[in-house]
XYZ file of C-alpha atoms in Angstrom:
780
model
C 3.331 8.582 -1.506
C 3.701 10.558 1.936
C 0.641 12.743 1.925
C 0.990 16.377 3.235
C -0.988 16.610 6.428
C -3.055 20.052 5.265
C -4.151 17.947 2.738
C -5.354 14.957 4.826
C -7.496 17.918 6.726
C -9.359 19.016 4.156
C -10.054 15.667 3.437
C -11.310 15.064 6.777
C -13.218 18.377 6.915
C -15.158 17.172 3.694
C -15.925 13.853 4.817
C -17.421 15.143 8.315
C -19.672 18.400 6.703
C -20.396 15.355 3.569
C -21.530 13.600 6.431
C -23.167 15.580 8.718
C -25.585 16.610 5.222
C -26.326 13.373 4.397
C -27.656 13.438 8.328
C -30.498 14.957 6.382
C -30.686 14.262 2.395
C -28.512 10.986 0.709
C -25.279 10.017 1.407
C -24.021 6.784 -1.415
C -23.457 3.597 0.098
C -21.994 0.412 -0.984
C -24.929 -2.177 -1.359
C -23.908 -6.077 -0.220
C -26.949 -8.470 -1.877
C -27.200 -13.133 -1.210
C -26.541 -13.429 -4.170
C -28.056 -16.426 -4.545
C -31.738 -15.011 -2.775
C -31.822 -11.974 -5.144
C -32.200 -12.867 -8.283
C -34.851 -14.828 -7.417
C -36.609 -12.523 -5.608
C -36.785 -10.055 -7.645
C -37.071 -11.874 -10.549
C -40.121 -13.444 -9.139
C -41.452 -10.032 -9.258
C -39.930 -8.706 -12.771
C -38.098 -10.685 -15.256
C -37.355 -7.922 -17.688
C -35.651 -5.563 -15.615
C -31.898 -6.580 -14.572
C -32.135 -6.774 -10.485
C -30.737 -4.305 -9.275
C -33.347 -1.710 -11.496
C -36.223 -3.872 -9.573
C -34.509 -2.533 -5.860
C -34.210 0.945 -7.221
C -38.017 0.748 -8.055
C -39.014 -0.556 -5.225
C -37.499 1.356 -2.610
C -38.420 4.100 -4.534
C -41.684 4.174 -4.533
C -42.328 6.184 -1.094
C -45.766 7.609 0.023
C -46.309 10.770 -0.872
C -47.965 13.442 1.509
C -49.010 16.655 1.017
C -47.635 18.344 -2.524
C -45.101 19.673 -1.802
C -43.706 16.624 -0.796
C -44.822 14.775 -4.695
C -42.130 18.506 -6.493
C -40.013 16.088 -4.619
C -39.798 12.891 -5.434
C -37.459 13.299 -8.830
C -35.236 14.286 -6.864
C -35.530 11.991 -4.055
C -35.136 9.250 -6.347
C -31.662 6.778 -5.354
C -28.556 7.476 -8.102
C -27.141 3.803 -9.105
C -22.826 4.024 -9.817
C -22.053 1.112 -10.269
C -23.012 -2.764 -10.164
C -20.927 -5.182 -9.187
C -21.009 -8.766 -10.157
C -17.799 -10.457 -10.171
C -16.092 -8.941 -6.677
C -18.420 -9.204 -4.914
C -22.424 -9.364 -5.426
C -23.769 -5.923 -5.050
C -23.967 -2.050 -6.575
C -23.133 1.653 -5.086
C -26.128 4.008 -4.944
C -26.812 7.598 -3.698
C -29.655 6.528 -1.218
C -31.786 8.713 1.468
C -32.342 7.197 5.473
C -35.591 6.017 3.892
C -34.631 3.935 1.250
C -32.318 1.720 3.363
C -35.321 1.745 5.250
C -37.051 -0.173 2.752
C -33.853 -1.801 1.196
C -33.673 -3.903 4.300
C -36.951 -5.332 3.807
C -35.677 -6.871 0.346
C -34.625 -10.742 0.516
C -31.226 -11.348 0.124
C -30.023 -7.392 1.532
C -27.046 -8.387 3.638
C -25.834 -4.774 4.751
C -25.442 -0.917 3.645
C -22.056 0.403 4.107
C -21.665 4.352 3.662
C -18.708 4.861 0.695
C -15.730 7.192 2.238
C -12.560 8.410 0.697
C -8.764 5.812 1.906
C -5.939 7.499 0.938
C -2.480 7.198 -1.309
C -0.485 5.904 0.458
C 13.512 2.457 -11.429
C 17.138 2.352 -12.302
C 18.957 0.547 -9.684
C 16.381 -1.334 -8.325
C 15.854 -4.239 -10.005
C 20.151 -4.796 -9.016
C 19.416 -4.551 -5.251
C 16.690 -7.929 -6.154
C 18.893 -9.601 -7.309
C 17.551 -9.263 -10.941
C 19.786 -9.859 -14.052
C 19.506 -8.973 -17.444
C 19.228 -12.120 -18.941
C 19.544 -14.458 -16.787
C 17.065 -16.162 -13.880
C 13.704 -14.822 -13.629
C 14.340 -11.650 -16.218
C 15.390 -14.807 -19.195
C 13.573 -14.607 -22.074
C 12.298 -17.572 -21.881
C 10.531 -16.159 -18.536
C 9.538 -13.399 -19.633
C 8.123 -13.878 -23.218
C 4.719 -14.884 -21.969
C 1.917 -12.531 -21.809
C 1.733 -11.025 -17.959
C -1.613 -8.214 -17.461
C -0.691 -5.920 -14.379
C -2.996 -3.777 -13.363
C -2.260 -0.631 -11.851
C -5.650 0.882 -9.259
C -4.118 4.353 -9.216
C -3.911 8.344 -9.910
C -3.793 7.113 -13.848
C -0.551 7.125 -16.304
C 0.899 9.267 -18.735
C 0.912 7.797 -21.938
C 3.286 8.418 -23.674
C 5.619 8.649 -21.300
C 8.792 6.534 -22.828
C 8.562 3.277 -20.132
C 5.301 3.028 -21.927
C 6.389 2.231 -25.287
C 5.736 -1.395 -26.725
C 8.947 -0.824 -29.265
C 8.944 -4.437 -30.104
C 6.295 -6.213 -28.137
C 3.939 -9.060 -29.745
C -0.056 -8.499 -30.784
C -1.918 -7.988 -27.198
C -3.574 -11.123 -26.027
C -7.087 -12.427 -27.142
C -8.043 -13.361 -23.111
C -7.825 -9.301 -22.525
C -11.603 -7.845 -22.491
C -10.302 -4.569 -21.664
C -10.796 -1.080 -23.607
C -9.004 2.160 -22.947
C -11.451 4.636 -22.614
C -12.577 8.720 -23.536
C -12.019 11.349 -21.476
C -10.331 14.650 -20.389
C -7.043 14.675 -23.197
C -7.340 11.040 -23.027
C -8.331 8.463 -26.331
C -7.719 5.240 -27.351
C -5.043 6.436 -29.688
C -3.334 6.351 -26.278
C -3.470 3.180 -25.826
C -0.447 0.309 -27.180
C 1.007 -2.910 -27.231
C 2.797 -2.044 -23.597
C -0.551 -0.067 -22.260
C -3.060 -2.361 -23.284
C -6.250 -0.827 -20.817
C -7.206 2.179 -19.340
C -10.588 3.672 -17.213
C -12.207 6.094 -15.160
C -13.651 6.383 -12.028
C -14.767 9.065 -10.363
C -18.492 8.693 -10.055
C -18.107 8.087 -6.132
C -15.429 10.441 -5.225
C -17.841 13.432 -7.345
C -20.522 12.698 -5.054
C -17.556 13.566 -2.460
C -16.568 16.510 -3.270
C -18.357 17.752 -6.101
C -17.254 17.893 -10.341
C -13.841 16.733 -10.990
C -11.879 20.888 -11.983
C -11.091 20.118 -15.496
C -8.383 22.929 -14.881
C -7.120 20.957 -11.840
C -7.962 17.689 -13.268
C -8.020 15.222 -16.327
C -11.079 13.791 -15.785
C -9.542 10.743 -17.782
C -7.297 8.093 -16.874
C -4.189 11.008 -17.974
C -2.080 10.678 -14.796
C -2.388 14.815 -13.284
C -0.712 13.839 -10.057
C 2.147 11.638 -10.749
C 2.000 8.930 -8.156
C 0.390 5.590 -10.610
C 2.579 6.851 -13.257
C 5.466 6.164 -10.734
C 4.216 3.096 -9.695
C 2.216 1.261 -12.519
C 6.497 1.771 -14.083
C 7.735 0.306 -11.070
C 5.890 -2.332 -11.069
C 6.209 -3.275 -15.421
C 7.752 -0.303 -17.615
C 10.138 -1.584 -20.223
C 13.545 -0.690 -19.841
C 15.171 3.143 -20.074
C 18.510 4.107 -20.624
C 20.506 6.984 -18.742
C 16.970 7.647 -16.284
C 17.631 9.553 -13.845
C 16.180 13.517 -12.133
C 19.301 16.639 -12.581
C 20.959 13.475 -13.060
C 21.010 11.360 -9.233
C 20.152 7.600 -9.826
C 21.744 7.537 -13.531
C 20.676 4.264 -15.187
C 18.929 1.945 -17.066
C 15.490 2.115 -15.951
C 13.270 -0.956 -15.360
C 9.949 -2.594 -14.053
C 10.691 -5.305 -12.221
C 8.501 -7.373 -15.010
C 9.316 -5.325 -17.329
C 8.275 -7.097 -20.559
C 4.262 -7.342 -18.921
C 0.981 -5.457 -20.169
C -0.065 -2.634 -18.028
C -3.156 -2.045 -17.656
C -4.003 1.899 -15.859
C -7.378 1.937 -13.783
C -7.670 5.859 -11.950
C -9.929 5.162 -8.630
C -8.329 8.863 -7.126
C -8.015 11.825 -7.396
C -7.020 15.356 -5.613
C -8.358 15.081 -2.353
C -8.581 10.477 -2.019
C -9.884 7.726 -3.559
C -13.601 6.326 -3.283
C -14.029 2.981 -2.074
C -17.200 2.226 -4.342
C -15.055 3.556 -7.130
C -12.028 1.832 -6.434
C -14.742 -1.883 -5.935
C -15.850 -0.619 -9.626
C -12.069 -0.834 -11.109
C -12.057 -3.820 -9.742
C -14.622 -5.528 -10.540
C -13.492 -3.962 -14.106
C -10.093 -5.003 -14.030
C -11.458 -8.952 -13.681
C -13.686 -8.954 -15.834
C -10.861 -7.533 -17.762
C -8.309 -9.478 -17.576
C -5.481 -8.405 -15.891
C -3.587 -11.267 -13.814
C -2.323 -9.615 -10.779
C -3.959 -6.163 -8.936
C -1.181 -3.714 -7.656
C -2.974 -1.112 -5.429
C -0.725 1.569 -3.550
C -3.952 3.117 -2.185
C -5.980 2.513 1.739
C -7.208 3.185 4.798
C -7.807 2.101 8.152
C -8.523 -0.905 9.789
C -10.827 -2.576 9.683
C -13.041 -5.442 10.363
C -12.555 -8.031 6.650
C -16.600 -7.902 6.021
C -15.849 -3.824 6.057
C -13.648 -3.302 4.538
C -14.679 -2.542 0.945
C -10.373 -3.448 -0.794
C -10.730 -6.987 1.853
C -14.127 -8.062 -0.330
C -12.943 -6.817 -3.200
C -9.704 -8.715 -3.634
C -11.304 -11.834 -2.448
C -13.154 -12.178 -4.765
C -9.729 -11.402 -7.099
C -8.253 -14.215 -6.058
C -10.416 -16.382 -6.372
C -10.652 -15.867 -10.202
C -6.626 -16.470 -9.683
C -5.807 -13.030 -9.590
C -2.438 -12.273 -6.690
C -3.484 -8.147 -5.304
C -0.519 -6.343 -3.672
C -1.362 -3.527 -1.445
C 0.783 -1.478 0.054
C 0.924 -0.819 3.655
C 0.645 2.158 4.692
C 2.680 5.548 5.771
C 1.665 5.002 9.598
C 4.706 4.054 11.167
C 6.709 3.790 13.947
C 3.221 3.810 15.452
C 2.176 0.246 16.821
C -0.490 -1.251 15.013
C -0.700 1.051 12.335
C -1.000 -1.015 9.067
C -3.374 -1.301 7.724
C -4.818 -3.533 4.238
C -4.481 -6.954 6.912
C -6.598 -9.151 5.303
C -4.774 -12.697 4.577
C -5.294 -12.456 1.477
C -3.593 -9.656 0.099
C 0.084 -9.450 0.283
C 0.918 -6.241 2.744
C 3.769 -4.796 2.052
C 6.571 -2.419 3.917
C 9.023 -0.148 3.302
C 12.509 -0.055 3.649
C 16.058 1.631 2.832
C 18.440 -0.522 -0.392
C 21.841 0.586 -0.216
C 21.815 3.595 -2.365
C 21.543 7.493 -1.015
C 21.310 11.197 -2.624
C 23.629 12.290 0.068
C 24.198 16.166 1.479
C 27.008 17.309 3.745
C 25.815 20.067 6.757
C 28.156 22.218 8.894
C 28.040 24.694 11.771
C 29.139 27.438 12.446
C 31.083 25.320 15.450
C 33.120 23.639 13.091
C 30.405 20.301 13.989
C 29.300 18.361 10.313
C 25.835 15.663 9.882
C 25.522 13.925 6.343
C 22.203 14.947 5.264
C 19.796 13.886 2.279
C 18.208 15.967 -1.062
C 17.950 15.985 -5.004
C 18.758 19.523 -5.068
C 20.899 20.197 -7.899
C 22.816 23.299 -6.725
C 26.679 24.314 -5.401
C 27.170 24.689 -2.578
C 25.589 27.395 -0.131
C 27.887 29.934 2.323
C 28.347 30.016 5.633
C 24.927 31.343 6.043
C 23.428 33.056 9.182
C 21.192 30.640 11.123
C 17.397 31.016 11.624
C 15.530 29.228 14.125
C 11.252 29.495 15.738
C 11.269 32.270 16.806
C 14.015 34.490 15.744
C 12.816 33.772 11.645
C 8.936 34.661 12.668
C 6.255 36.908 12.771
C 5.005 38.246 15.110
C 2.775 35.799 17.770
C 4.086 33.065 15.187
C 6.168 31.194 17.322
C 5.342 28.190 17.701
C 3.957 28.502 13.164
C 7.672 29.577 12.200
C 8.973 26.216 13.604
C 6.774 23.884 11.321
C 7.638 27.020 9.049
C 3.945 27.434 8.235
C 2.947 30.285 5.301
C 2.720 33.012 7.283
C 4.484 32.967 9.993
C 8.012 33.220 8.789
C 9.273 36.971 8.497
C 10.392 38.315 5.550
C 12.582 41.129 7.632
C 13.969 39.109 8.997
C 14.428 35.667 7.101
C 15.974 37.492 3.275
C 19.149 36.114 2.483
C 19.205 33.586 5.138
C 19.472 29.675 5.895
C 16.455 28.732 8.154
C 15.526 25.744 10.210
C 12.577 24.374 9.601
C 10.678 20.511 11.589
C 8.612 18.561 9.688
C 5.887 17.675 10.145
C 1.761 19.398 9.420
C 2.793 20.304 6.208
C 4.710 19.088 3.120
C 8.862 18.971 2.840
C 8.756 20.760 -0.432
C 6.276 23.371 0.574
C 8.182 23.972 3.662
C 11.536 24.760 0.887
C 8.744 27.128 -0.836
C 7.512 28.870 1.912
C 11.176 30.288 3.569
C 12.197 31.125 -0.344
C 8.891 33.209 -0.952
C 10.125 34.578 2.460
C 13.452 35.634 0.680
C 15.809 32.727 2.353
C 18.069 31.183 1.091
C 18.064 27.631 2.357
C 16.884 24.880 4.430
C 17.505 22.810 6.470
C 14.482 20.305 7.783
C 14.432 18.712 11.587
C 13.875 15.465 13.090
C 11.444 14.632 15.965
C 13.134 11.795 18.250
C 9.756 9.548 16.518
C 10.615 10.422 13.378
C 13.892 8.790 13.844
C 17.022 9.018 11.919
C 14.662 8.794 8.388
C 16.373 10.456 5.186
C 14.336 11.995 2.850
C 15.486 12.644 -0.841
C 12.972 15.450 -2.330
C 13.720 17.956 -4.852
C 13.235 21.236 -2.999
C 12.965 24.506 -5.158
C 16.291 26.209 -2.453
C 18.798 24.563 -1.499
C 17.790 21.959 1.346
C 18.116 18.799 3.143
C 16.637 16.581 5.792
C 18.712 15.918 8.551
C 18.824 12.782 11.435
C 16.396 14.077 14.862
C 20.355 13.289 16.293
C 22.153 16.139 14.218
C 18.500 18.271 14.429
C 18.514 17.629 18.221
C 22.475 18.824 17.900
C 21.166 21.751 15.475
C 18.043 22.876 17.966
C 20.399 23.497 20.791
C 23.220 25.559 18.616
C 20.936 27.924 17.086
C 19.664 28.518 20.862
C 23.159 28.829 22.303
C 25.305 30.395 19.869
C 24.761 34.522 19.344
C 25.747 34.277 15.910
C 24.660 30.598 14.247
C 26.086 29.846 11.266
C 25.509 27.059 8.719
C 25.969 25.829 5.250
C 25.532 22.506 2.927
C 26.981 20.979 0.536
C 25.761 18.084 -2.674
C 27.727 15.535 -2.630
C 25.130 14.101 -5.151
C 24.603 9.984 -5.611
C 26.069 6.910 -3.098
C 26.447 3.011 -3.272
C 27.011 0.709 -0.883
C 26.000 1.317 2.104
C 25.046 -2.199 3.605
C 23.291 -2.109 6.416
C 20.428 -1.914 3.093
C 17.949 -2.709 4.338
C 16.516 -0.383 6.779
C 13.612 -0.146 7.866
C 11.916 3.195 6.655
C 10.522 4.322 10.462
C 7.017 5.413 8.101
C 6.302 2.426 6.951
C 3.241 0.782 8.773
C 4.041 -1.514 11.165
C 1.642 -4.660 13.145
C 0.381 -6.477 15.111
C -3.230 -6.018 12.689
C -5.917 -4.400 15.589
C -8.234 -6.100 13.343
C -6.628 -9.985 12.619
C -3.604 -9.832 15.253
C -3.884 -13.905 14.558
C -2.275 -13.415 11.046
C 1.758 -11.325 11.200
C 1.207 -8.265 9.041
C 2.758 -6.825 7.139
C 3.866 -10.032 5.389
C 7.224 -8.292 3.769
C 9.487 -5.331 2.923
C 10.883 -3.668 -0.696
C 12.547 -0.791 -1.510
C 9.849 1.735 -0.863
C 12.707 4.923 -0.172
C 14.132 7.616 -2.354
C 12.613 5.195 -5.773
C 13.015 6.929 -9.156
C 10.264 5.979 -11.958
C 7.988 7.723 -14.733
C 6.966 11.151 -13.906
C 4.445 13.321 -16.228
C 6.090 16.169 -17.702
C 3.452 19.080 -16.431
C 4.249 17.657 -13.418
C 6.687 19.646 -11.335
C 9.042 16.891 -9.393
C 8.325 18.259 -6.063
C 4.151 18.966 -6.966
C 4.473 23.054 -5.954
C 2.097 24.835 -8.367
C 5.321 27.514 -8.385
C 8.300 24.763 -9.093
C 7.991 24.802 -13.521
C 10.709 22.452 -13.591
C 9.730 19.625 -16.094
C 11.409 16.031 -15.707
C 10.419 12.586 -16.571
C 11.948 10.502 -13.548
C 11.130 11.384 -10.981
C 12.534 10.106 -6.876
C 9.350 10.052 -3.793
C 9.287 7.330 -1.082
C 6.652 5.440 0.217
C 5.119 2.010 0.978
C 3.155 2.682 -2.203
C 6.426 2.890 -4.166
C 7.711 -0.724 -2.363
C 3.991 -2.094 -3.855
C 4.903 -2.090 -7.281
C 7.646 -3.564 -6.451
C 6.019 -7.033 -4.852
C 3.243 -6.524 -7.861
C 6.019 -6.693 -10.654
C 7.718 -10.274 -9.102
C 4.852 -11.735 -8.145
C 4.442 -11.206 -12.122
C 7.762 -12.921 -12.356
C 6.440 -15.567 -10.619
C 3.229 -16.283 -12.405
C 4.994 -16.229 -15.189
C 7.307 -19.130 -14.250
C 4.727 -21.567 -12.363
C 1.311 -20.348 -14.449
C -0.291 -23.395 -11.980
C -0.070 -21.171 -8.680
C -2.167 -19.833 -7.502
C -1.832 -16.618 -5.510
C -1.458 -17.830 -1.636
C 0.858 -20.336 -2.791
C 2.678 -17.430 -4.772
C 2.231 -15.271 -1.492
C 3.650 -17.999 0.152
C 6.826 -18.326 -2.466
C 7.508 -14.838 -1.941
C 7.324 -14.890 2.149
C 9.491 -17.684 2.846
C 11.694 -16.921 0.663
C 12.561 -13.310 2.437
C 15.657 -12.902 3.818
C 16.540 -11.082 7.675
C 19.525 -10.393 7.055
C 21.592 -6.531 5.170
C 24.362 -6.624 3.233
C 26.956 -6.435 6.265
C 25.012 -9.990 7.150
C 23.457 -8.527 10.320
C 20.027 -8.548 11.704
C 18.233 -5.763 9.598
C 18.017 -2.474 11.553
C 14.831 -0.443 12.252
C 15.210 3.528 11.142
C 12.624 4.700 13.604
C 15.171 3.961 16.222
C 17.785 5.717 16.929
C 19.378 2.992 17.727
C 21.970 1.442 14.661
C 22.086 -1.868 16.249
C 18.079 -1.683 16.922
C 16.570 -4.966 15.212
C 13.676 -4.982 12.987
C 10.424 -6.905 14.426
C 7.963 -8.928 11.905
C 5.258 -6.468 13.321
C 7.816 -3.850 11.073
C 9.197 -6.273 8.484
C 6.926 -9.711 8.208
C 8.766 -11.941 6.578
C 11.358 -10.392 5.360
C 13.277 -8.291 2.564
C 11.809 -9.525 -0.531
C 14.572 -11.534 -2.804
C 12.763 -12.818 -6.308
C 15.343 -15.041 -7.620
C 14.944 -17.097 -4.337
C 10.476 -16.469 -4.486
C 10.939 -19.037 -7.093
C 12.174 -21.945 -6.875
C 11.564 -22.553 -3.277
C 11.080 -26.280 -2.405
C 7.833 -25.661 -0.059
C 4.401 -23.545 -0.327
C 1.757 -23.251 1.948
C -1.348 -23.344 -0.445
C -4.647 -22.362 0.605
C -8.242 -22.081 -0.988
C -11.642 -20.527 -0.172
C -12.138 -23.239 1.957
C -9.596 -22.923 4.077
C -10.688 -18.653 3.948
C -13.798 -19.917 4.709
C -13.133 -21.571 7.911
C -10.903 -18.499 8.462
C -13.413 -16.488 8.134
C -15.766 -18.479 10.763
C -13.227 -19.155 12.998
C -13.474 -15.566 13.171
C -17.716 -16.453 14.589
C -18.426 -14.582 11.574
C -21.949 -14.548 11.058
C -22.917 -16.295 7.908
C -24.494 -12.533 6.688
C -21.283 -11.153 7.529
C -19.419 -14.036 5.754
C -21.515 -13.745 2.864
C -20.897 -10.311 2.461
C -17.300 -11.276 1.439
C -18.203 -14.731 -0.549
C -21.236 -13.167 -2.864
C -23.344 -16.051 -1.577
C -24.710 -17.797 1.099
C -22.890 -19.446 3.676
C -22.251 -22.479 5.844
C -19.694 -22.571 8.800
C -19.041 -26.748 9.614
C -20.547 -27.340 13.479
C -16.565 -28.776 14.280
C -16.070 -26.263 17.400
C -11.951 -26.811 16.755
C -11.686 -23.888 14.290
C -9.477 -21.705 15.424
C -7.610 -18.613 13.664
C -4.059 -19.325 14.064
C -4.845 -22.935 11.762
C -5.127 -21.113 8.229
C -2.448 -22.315 6.433
C -0.439 -19.020 6.439
C 3.306 -18.970 5.739
C 3.492 -17.322 9.346
C 2.642 -17.654 12.959
C 0.882 -15.651 14.882
C 0.798 -16.101 18.349
C -2.210 -14.915 21.161
C -1.776 -15.661 24.644
C -3.424 -13.898 27.628
C -1.433 -11.881 29.499
C -2.806 -13.995 33.168
C -1.722 -17.366 31.225
C 0.432 -19.607 33.239
C 2.253 -22.269 32.891
C -0.006 -24.938 31.127
C -1.247 -22.720 29.188
C -0.794 -23.913 25.227
C -2.099 -23.369 21.980
C -1.827 -26.012 18.651
C -1.482 -24.847 15.021
C -1.664 -27.832 12.084
C 0.026 -26.833 8.342
C 0.865 -28.023 5.086
C 2.178 -27.342 3.049
C 3.915 -28.439 -0.665
C 6.560 -29.885 -2.482
C 7.019 -28.068 -5.735
C 11.057 -28.194 -5.118
C 12.962 -32.199 -5.937
C 10.806 -34.777 -6.305
C 12.453 -36.296 -3.432
C 13.178 -33.865 -0.885
C 14.328 -34.516 3.606
C 13.772 -31.138 5.435
C 14.221 -31.589 8.826
C 12.979 -28.478 11.061
C 15.007 -25.870 13.456
C 12.406 -23.906 15.660
C 14.510 -20.342 16.841
C 11.725 -20.021 20.045
C 10.547 -16.389 21.053
C 11.952 -15.414 24.998
C 8.853 -16.967 27.197
C 7.531 -19.938 24.880
C 8.093 -23.042 24.095
C 7.041 -24.255 20.739
C 7.541 -28.366 19.851
C 7.595 -29.073 16.178
C 5.190 -32.667 14.634
C 6.964 -34.515 12.969
C 10.702 -32.896 12.848
C 11.296 -34.692 9.312
C 9.324 -34.115 6.488
C 9.692 -36.698 3.389
C 8.866 -35.937 0.096
C 8.364 -39.000 -3.341
C 7.229 -37.083 -5.519
C 6.315 -33.139 -6.988
C 3.504 -31.653 -5.645
C 2.999 -33.937 -2.988
C 1.498 -32.104 0.482
C 2.495 -33.024 4.653
C 1.144 -31.771 7.530
C 2.343 -31.025 10.405
C 1.532 -29.297 13.912
C 2.991 -26.659 16.486
C 2.476 -26.380 20.096
C 3.251 -23.047 21.799
C 3.566 -23.580 25.694
C 3.792 -21.001 27.464
C 6.610 -20.764 30.190
C 4.781 -18.971 33.311
C 6.075 -16.179 34.121
C 3.938 -11.950 34.255
C 3.892 -10.187 30.991
C 2.652 -7.556 30.288
C -0.138 -6.627 28.175
C 0.745 -5.617 24.593
C 3.852 -6.593 24.257
C 5.573 -9.807 22.737
C 8.882 -11.764 21.982
C 9.207 -12.809 17.967
C 11.396 -16.483 16.851
C 11.351 -18.561 13.204
C 11.016 -22.247 12.088
C 12.918 -23.110 8.923
C 12.613 -26.658 7.301
C 15.919 -26.707 5.171
C 16.897 -29.988 2.811
C 19.616 -30.081 1.090
C 18.490 -27.118 -1.528
C 16.355 -25.136 0.373
C 15.804 -23.268 2.948
C 12.590 -22.309 3.825
C 11.208 -19.751 6.556
C 8.801 -18.499 9.689
C 8.764 -15.984 11.303
C 7.161 -16.898 15.069
C 5.377 -13.795 16.467
C 3.667 -14.440 19.914
C 2.401 -11.440 21.834
C 0.799 -11.148 25.333
C -2.945 -10.276 25.268
């Protein structure tokens, strides 16, 4: 979900305040230990205590110099939050600077990372993705097996019709999870569909203080709606006649609608702390989930200091597939988050469904927009913008319809044009309404492109793209009596340009791992209808008293659970496949042409012909049925990831943080990041490279198609680079056979601007399969 900028500012202010205070006082840290050293070291001192208690006792023994310090001793003791022994080895605790100094003296201590906040980033999408009841991945046999999807988010509304368990078999005996009691939540709220629910807030409350139960539930119950929406997108049951005010009416269904759901609430009013996320992941693995879905994250950072990357590395070693949202900071370059190669990083794109409006200006011009307002068309109303609607001295703020910036005497009975940004889109409508306005037009900037969000406004309102917005600004300033009207057309299907990349979807290349293309693929993430708590308004405004069971929202938070559910479908069809094999199947079968047969476009550009490149859509748009039968897969073992980490020149301590213990890199100096057996190719050259500059990468593919299969390679070479593949043909004699090939990239010698990129593809083609990998060459 796209977050309101003011909320982000509040979070940032809170983090700065807490950080400043922590310089003098205690702060929460995530402590990483080497389990191969720490247990023997600590147990040699006191075998009667758990290892973490022995550590905390040892760092609590601070010399007291006077009576005043003695009085403060109890408050200076470390405060343990969580112990981690599954995803990683360590704990989180509230520590003072002297505690940190003492930790450095303990054999087996690796590092301490300050805790921080990260943020939360469907009736029709199954049809759009090619899923049909009774066929293929939605066949009765494939849906019969138990697959458990763990959702780390803002909780869940357990009574929702999407989470009913009618006709479901008993909870599998392998499940070890529980439904924890809390505010308005008990074990009775769980059933054979929702089989687990836990809440994690120890880390959050160290940042923000005790959670106010007038604002949120101090339990797994969802007050925001985000978690309910994502859980139902991944695995919500079939619900007939689902809609929002009649929009998008149809049968709602999660991607794998027979899956069990386990909800782990880690996100609260101001965000989600890493210490809580790691604790939830640790529990989810121990509970027995098969797939983890995380529609949250922060800025990209080195893998050894990225808590989500560390926790998820422990998950994939247990055979658990992990899907994460790419982030909502697009179209800025290198804005993608959750970039570790063992994560499935999901971008967001449009389907061919829209919620059409028409705006007619007084001069006769007509523009198409988007809205979820349910009501009659407006009359032709006087149109205000900026200065013409502003209180004295608030002209700039009035352009964005900030609270208090509009003059009720000017606005009453009129329509106001508001720029997108700074505050939430529906909040702008509320501000106009409170000032007496009766209509609103949301204007896009040039950087926001032709992005059209559909929102459940509290006033007749619509969004418009950048080109229409530019015309309206000029019209209002030039015409002495500008007017406009809005008519609401409703749900429209069949856009041949779909799918199209969303402008907000975060882009690559990755700042910390440019040797891997991120995001990995794209999935539906714009205007997605899914379950919603009835006590949370569709606009998320407190003044909005409307109650709905389904809501339509947008973000990579929405695209992520689509892929989580699809991964669960593939996993049920191929129970012995590793997370890397499932990821490979999803990536190499993704498509890159829209429904009109043209390359998938990018709506951040004002040019409709602009192609989306792999740094926007990854390998392409997810195609569930093809992913279930990919022909070849690129598998990666733990040793493969270890070799990759070694090629990044990580220290043994940094690698131990990810592995949870000691590890050794090969003394072979031939390791290079590009040899990771990834289903795509990211190639880096210096902008000063000569014609002779080259690099060769190795790949290993496994036959999962027909016993006897012959593949020939086809290369679409990136501009400025020649590509040679050896061998050019692969012949498999049986299922499970592995064959390797080498790819050599050679620059053509022409000067290239630093930071520029060119793109191509490498495709293995047989009589039955097309196995495609994108190529991205970047000059640094």
